PDB file of C-alpha atoms in Angstrom:
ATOM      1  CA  UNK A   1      22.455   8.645   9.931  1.00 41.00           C
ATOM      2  CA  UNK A   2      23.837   7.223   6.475  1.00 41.00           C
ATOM      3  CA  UNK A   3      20.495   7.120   3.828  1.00 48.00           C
ATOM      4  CA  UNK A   4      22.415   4.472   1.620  1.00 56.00           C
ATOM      5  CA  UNK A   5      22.899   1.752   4.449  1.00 77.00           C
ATOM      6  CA  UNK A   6      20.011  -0.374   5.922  1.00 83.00           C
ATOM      7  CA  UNK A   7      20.059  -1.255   9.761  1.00 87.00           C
ATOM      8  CA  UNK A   8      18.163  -5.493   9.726  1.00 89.00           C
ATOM      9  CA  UNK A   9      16.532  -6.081  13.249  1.00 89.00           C
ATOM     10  CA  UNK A  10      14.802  -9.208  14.534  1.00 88.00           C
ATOM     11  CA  UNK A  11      14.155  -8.905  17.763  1.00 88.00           C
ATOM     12  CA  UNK A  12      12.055  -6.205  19.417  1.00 88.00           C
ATOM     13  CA  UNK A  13      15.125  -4.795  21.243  1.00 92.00           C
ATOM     14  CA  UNK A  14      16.815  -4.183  17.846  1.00 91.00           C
ATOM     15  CA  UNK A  15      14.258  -2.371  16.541  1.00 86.00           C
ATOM     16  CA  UNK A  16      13.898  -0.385  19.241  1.00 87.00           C
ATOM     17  CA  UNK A  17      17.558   0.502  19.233  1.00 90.00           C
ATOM     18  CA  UNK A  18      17.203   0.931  15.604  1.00 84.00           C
ATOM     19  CA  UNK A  19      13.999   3.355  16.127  1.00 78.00           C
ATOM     20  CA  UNK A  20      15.779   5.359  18.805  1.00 82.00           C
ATOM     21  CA  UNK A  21      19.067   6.089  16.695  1.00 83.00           C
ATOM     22  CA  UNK A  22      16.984   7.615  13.947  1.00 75.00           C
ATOM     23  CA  UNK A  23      17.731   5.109  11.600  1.00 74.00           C
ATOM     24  CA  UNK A  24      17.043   6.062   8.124  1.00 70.00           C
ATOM     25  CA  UNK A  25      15.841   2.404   6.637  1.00 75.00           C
ATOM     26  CA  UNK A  26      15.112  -0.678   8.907  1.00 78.00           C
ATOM     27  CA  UNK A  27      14.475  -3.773   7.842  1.00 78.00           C
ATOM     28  CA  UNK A  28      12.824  -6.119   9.626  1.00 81.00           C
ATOM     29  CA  UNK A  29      13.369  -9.963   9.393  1.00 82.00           C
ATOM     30  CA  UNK A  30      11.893 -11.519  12.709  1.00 81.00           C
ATOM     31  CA  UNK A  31      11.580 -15.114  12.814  1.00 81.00           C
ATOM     32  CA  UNK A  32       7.998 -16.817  12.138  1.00 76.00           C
ATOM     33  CA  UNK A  33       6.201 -16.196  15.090  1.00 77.00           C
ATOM     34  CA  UNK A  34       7.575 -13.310  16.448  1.00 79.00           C
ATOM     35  CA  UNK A  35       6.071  -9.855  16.959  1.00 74.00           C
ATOM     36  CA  UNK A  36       6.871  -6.666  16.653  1.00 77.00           C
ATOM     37  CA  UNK A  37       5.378  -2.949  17.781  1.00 73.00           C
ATOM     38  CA  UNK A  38       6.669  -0.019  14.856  1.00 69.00           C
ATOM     39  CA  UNK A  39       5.629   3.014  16.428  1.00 54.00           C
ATOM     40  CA  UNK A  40       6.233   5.755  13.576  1.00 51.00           C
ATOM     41  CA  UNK A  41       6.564   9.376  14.434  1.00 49.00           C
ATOM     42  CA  UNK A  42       5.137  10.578  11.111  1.00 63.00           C
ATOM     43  CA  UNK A  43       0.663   9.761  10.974  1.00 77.00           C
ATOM     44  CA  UNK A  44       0.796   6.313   8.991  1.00 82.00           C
ATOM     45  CA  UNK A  45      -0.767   3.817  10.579  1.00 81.00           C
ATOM     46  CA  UNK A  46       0.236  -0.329   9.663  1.00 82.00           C
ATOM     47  CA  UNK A  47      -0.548  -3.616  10.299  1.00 81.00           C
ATOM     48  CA  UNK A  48       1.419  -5.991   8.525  1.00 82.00           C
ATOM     49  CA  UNK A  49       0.966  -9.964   9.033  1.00 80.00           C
ATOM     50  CA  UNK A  50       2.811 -12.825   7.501  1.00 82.00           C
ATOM     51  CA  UNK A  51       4.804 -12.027   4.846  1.00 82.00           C
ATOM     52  CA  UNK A  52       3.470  -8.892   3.942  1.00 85.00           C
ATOM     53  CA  UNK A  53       5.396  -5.934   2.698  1.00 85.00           C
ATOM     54  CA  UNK A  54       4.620  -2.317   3.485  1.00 87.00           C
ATOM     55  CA  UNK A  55       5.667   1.422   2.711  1.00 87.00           C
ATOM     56  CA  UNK A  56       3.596   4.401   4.432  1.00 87.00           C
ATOM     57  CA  UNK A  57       4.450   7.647   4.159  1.00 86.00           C
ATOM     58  CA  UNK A  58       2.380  11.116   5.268  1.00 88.00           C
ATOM     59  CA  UNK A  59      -1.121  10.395   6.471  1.00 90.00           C
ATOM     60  CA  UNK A  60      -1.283   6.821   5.187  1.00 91.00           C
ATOM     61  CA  UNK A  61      -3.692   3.681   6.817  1.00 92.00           C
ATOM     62  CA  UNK A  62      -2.426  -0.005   5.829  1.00 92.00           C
ATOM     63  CA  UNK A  63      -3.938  -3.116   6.298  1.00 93.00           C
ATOM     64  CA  UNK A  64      -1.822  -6.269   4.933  1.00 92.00           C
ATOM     65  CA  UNK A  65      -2.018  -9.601   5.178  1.00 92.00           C
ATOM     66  CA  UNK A  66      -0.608 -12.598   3.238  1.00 91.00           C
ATOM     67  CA  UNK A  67       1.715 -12.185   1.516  1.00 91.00           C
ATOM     68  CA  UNK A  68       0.330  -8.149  -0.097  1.00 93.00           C
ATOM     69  CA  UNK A  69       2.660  -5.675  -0.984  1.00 93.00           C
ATOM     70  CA  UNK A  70       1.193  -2.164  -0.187  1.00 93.00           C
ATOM     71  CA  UNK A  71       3.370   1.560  -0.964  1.00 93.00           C
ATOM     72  CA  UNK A  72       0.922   4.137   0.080  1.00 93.00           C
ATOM     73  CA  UNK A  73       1.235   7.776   0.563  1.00 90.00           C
ATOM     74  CA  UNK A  74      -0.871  10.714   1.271  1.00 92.00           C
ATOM     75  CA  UNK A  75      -4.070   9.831   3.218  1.00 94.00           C
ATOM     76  CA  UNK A  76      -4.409   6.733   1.376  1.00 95.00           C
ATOM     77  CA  UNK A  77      -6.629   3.727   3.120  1.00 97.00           C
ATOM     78  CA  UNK A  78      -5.545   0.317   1.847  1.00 97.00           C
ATOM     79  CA  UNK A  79      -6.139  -3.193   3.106  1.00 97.00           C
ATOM     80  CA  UNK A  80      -4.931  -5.379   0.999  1.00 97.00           C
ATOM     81  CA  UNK A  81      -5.462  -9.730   1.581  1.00 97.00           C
ATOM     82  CA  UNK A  82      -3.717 -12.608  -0.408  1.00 97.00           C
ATOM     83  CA  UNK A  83      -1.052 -11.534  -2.433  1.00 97.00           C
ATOM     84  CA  UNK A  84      -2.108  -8.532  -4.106  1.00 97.00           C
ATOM     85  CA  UNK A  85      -0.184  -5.702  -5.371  1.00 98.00           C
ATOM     86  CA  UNK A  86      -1.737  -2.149  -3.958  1.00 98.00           C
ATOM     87  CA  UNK A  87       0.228   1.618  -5.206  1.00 97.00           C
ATOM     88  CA  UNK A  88      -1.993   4.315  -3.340  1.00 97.00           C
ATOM     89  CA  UNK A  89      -1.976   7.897  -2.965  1.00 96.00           C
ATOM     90  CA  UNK A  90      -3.102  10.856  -1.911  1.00 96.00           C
ATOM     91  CA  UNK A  91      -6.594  10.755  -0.891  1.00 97.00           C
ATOM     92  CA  UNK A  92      -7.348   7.314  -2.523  1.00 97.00           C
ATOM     93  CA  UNK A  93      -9.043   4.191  -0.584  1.00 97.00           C
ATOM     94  CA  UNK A  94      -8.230   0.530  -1.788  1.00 98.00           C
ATOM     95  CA  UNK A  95      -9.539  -2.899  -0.706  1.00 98.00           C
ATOM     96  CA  UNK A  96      -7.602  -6.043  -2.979  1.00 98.00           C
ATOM     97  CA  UNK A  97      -7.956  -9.597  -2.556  1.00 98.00           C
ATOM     98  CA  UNK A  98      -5.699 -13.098  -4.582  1.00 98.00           C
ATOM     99  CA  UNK A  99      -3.793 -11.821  -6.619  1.00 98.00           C
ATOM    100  CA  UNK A 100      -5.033  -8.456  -8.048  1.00 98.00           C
ATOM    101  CA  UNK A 101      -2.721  -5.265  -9.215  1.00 98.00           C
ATOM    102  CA  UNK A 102      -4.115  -1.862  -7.997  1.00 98.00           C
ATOM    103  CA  UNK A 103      -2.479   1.713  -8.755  1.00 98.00           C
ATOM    104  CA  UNK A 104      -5.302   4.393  -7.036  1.00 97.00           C
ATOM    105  CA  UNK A 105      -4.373   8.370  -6.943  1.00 97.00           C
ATOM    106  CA  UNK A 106      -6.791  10.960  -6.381  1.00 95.00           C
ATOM    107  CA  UNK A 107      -9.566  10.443  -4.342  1.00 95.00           C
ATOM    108  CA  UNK A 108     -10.108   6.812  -6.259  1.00 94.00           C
ATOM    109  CA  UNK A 109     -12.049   3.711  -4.705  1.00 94.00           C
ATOM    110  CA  UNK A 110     -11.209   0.415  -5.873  1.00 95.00           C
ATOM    111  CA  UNK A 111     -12.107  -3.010  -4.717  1.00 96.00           C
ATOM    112  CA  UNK A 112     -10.061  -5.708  -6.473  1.00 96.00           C
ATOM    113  CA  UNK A 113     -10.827  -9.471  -6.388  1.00 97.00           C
ATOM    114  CA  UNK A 114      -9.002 -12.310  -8.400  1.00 97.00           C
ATOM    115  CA  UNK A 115      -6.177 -11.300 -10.970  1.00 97.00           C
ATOM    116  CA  UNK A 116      -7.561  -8.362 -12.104  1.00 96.00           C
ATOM    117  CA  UNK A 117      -5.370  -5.252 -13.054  1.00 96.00           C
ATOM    118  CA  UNK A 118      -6.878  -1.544 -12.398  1.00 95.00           C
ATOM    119  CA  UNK A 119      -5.465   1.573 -12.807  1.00 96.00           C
ATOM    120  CA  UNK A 120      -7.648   4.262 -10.884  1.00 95.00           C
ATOM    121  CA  UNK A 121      -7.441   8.223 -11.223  1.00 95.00           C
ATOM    122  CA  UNK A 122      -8.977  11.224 -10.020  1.00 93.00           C
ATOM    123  CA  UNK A 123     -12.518  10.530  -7.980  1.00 91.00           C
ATOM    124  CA  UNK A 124     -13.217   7.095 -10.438  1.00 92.00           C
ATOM    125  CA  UNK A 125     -14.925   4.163  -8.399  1.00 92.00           C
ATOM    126  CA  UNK A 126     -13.598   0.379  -9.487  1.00 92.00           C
ATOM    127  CA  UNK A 127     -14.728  -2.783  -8.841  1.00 94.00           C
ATOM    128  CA  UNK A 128     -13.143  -5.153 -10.463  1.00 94.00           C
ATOM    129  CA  UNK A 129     -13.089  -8.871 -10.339  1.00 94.00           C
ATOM    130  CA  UNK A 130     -11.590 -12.259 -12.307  1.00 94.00           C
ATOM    131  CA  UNK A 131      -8.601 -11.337 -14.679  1.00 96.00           C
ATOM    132  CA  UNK A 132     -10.669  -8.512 -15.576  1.00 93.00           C
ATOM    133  CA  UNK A 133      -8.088  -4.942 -16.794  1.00 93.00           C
ATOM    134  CA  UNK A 134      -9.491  -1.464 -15.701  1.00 92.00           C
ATOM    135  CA  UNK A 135      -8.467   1.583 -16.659  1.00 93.00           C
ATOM    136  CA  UNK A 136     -10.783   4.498 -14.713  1.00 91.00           C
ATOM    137  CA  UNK A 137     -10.483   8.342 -14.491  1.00 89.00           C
ATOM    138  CA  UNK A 138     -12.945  11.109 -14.159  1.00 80.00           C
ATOM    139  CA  UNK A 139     -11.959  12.219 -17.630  1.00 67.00           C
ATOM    140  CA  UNK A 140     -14.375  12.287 -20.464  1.00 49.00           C
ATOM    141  CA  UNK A 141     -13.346  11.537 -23.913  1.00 51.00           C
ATOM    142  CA  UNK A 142     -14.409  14.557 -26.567  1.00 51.00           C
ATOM    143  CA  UNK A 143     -14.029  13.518 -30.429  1.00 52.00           C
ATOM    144  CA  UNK A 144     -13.589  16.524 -32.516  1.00 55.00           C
ATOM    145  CA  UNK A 145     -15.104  16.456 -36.136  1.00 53.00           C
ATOM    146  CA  UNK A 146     -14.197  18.962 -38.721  1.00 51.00           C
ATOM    147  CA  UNK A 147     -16.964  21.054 -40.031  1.00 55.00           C
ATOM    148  CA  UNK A 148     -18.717  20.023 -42.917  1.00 53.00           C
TER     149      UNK A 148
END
C-alpha cells in the first residue's frame, strides 16, 4: 500500500476492489446519480450527498449535504447543509447551514446559520447566525491591576 498515491473509483465494484486491497486514499468520483456503500472498518459513521466532501477519523458521526465540507475527528457529531465549512473534534457536536465557517474542539456545540464564522473551544455553546464572527471558549478573562 503506497500512502503518497490515490486509487479514483466510480463504480461500486471499484470501490470495493479498492476497499478490499487496503487502499490507503480513495477517491471517489461516481457519476451524478450513482450510489455508493463506504463501509469503514474504523467507528466513523457518513452520509455524504451531492457534492459534499467528507473526512472522519476515530469515533466520528457526519451528516453532509450540498455541497458542505466536513473533517471531523474524535467523537465529533456534525451535520452540516448548504455549503458550509465544519472542522470538528474530539467530543464536539456541530449543526451549519448556507454558507457558515465552523472550527468546534472540546466538547463545543455550535449551530451556524448564514455566513457566519465561529470558532468554538472547550465546553462553549454557539449559536450564531447572519455574517455574524464568534469567538467562544470556557475561558474567563482576569485583568490584573497593580496595587495602589
Amino acid at each position: 500500500m503506497s500512502t503518497n498515491s490515490t486509487t479514483v473509483v466510480r463504480t461500486q465494484a471499484e470501490l470495493d476492489k479498492a476497499l478490499a486491497a487496503n487502499t490507503g486514499l480513495i477517491e471517489i468520483r461516481s457519476p451524478a446519480g450513482v450510489w455508493l456503500t463506504v463501509m469503514a472498518t474504523g467507528s466513523s459513521t457518513v452520509m455524504a450527498t451531492d457534492s459534499s466532501t467528507v473526512m472522519a477519523a476515530g469515533s466520528s458521526t457526519v451528516m453532509a449535504y450540498g455541497s458542505s465540507t466536513v473533517v471531523a475527528y474524535g467523537y465529533s457529531t456534525v451535520r452540516a447543509y448548504g455549503s458550509s465549512t465544519v472542522t470538528a473534534t474530539d467530543s464536539s457536536t456541530v449543526r451549519a447551514y448556507g454558507s457558515s465557517t465552523v472550527t468546534a474542539t472540546g466538547s463545543s456545540t455550535v449551530r451556524a446559520y448564514g455566513s457566519s464564522t465561529v470558532t468554538a473551544t472547550d465546553s462553549s455553546t454557539v449559536m450564531a447566525a447572519g455574517s455574524s464572527t464568534v469567538r467562544a471558549s470556557s475561558c474567563v478573562a482576569v485583568h490584573l491591576h497593580s496595587g495602589l
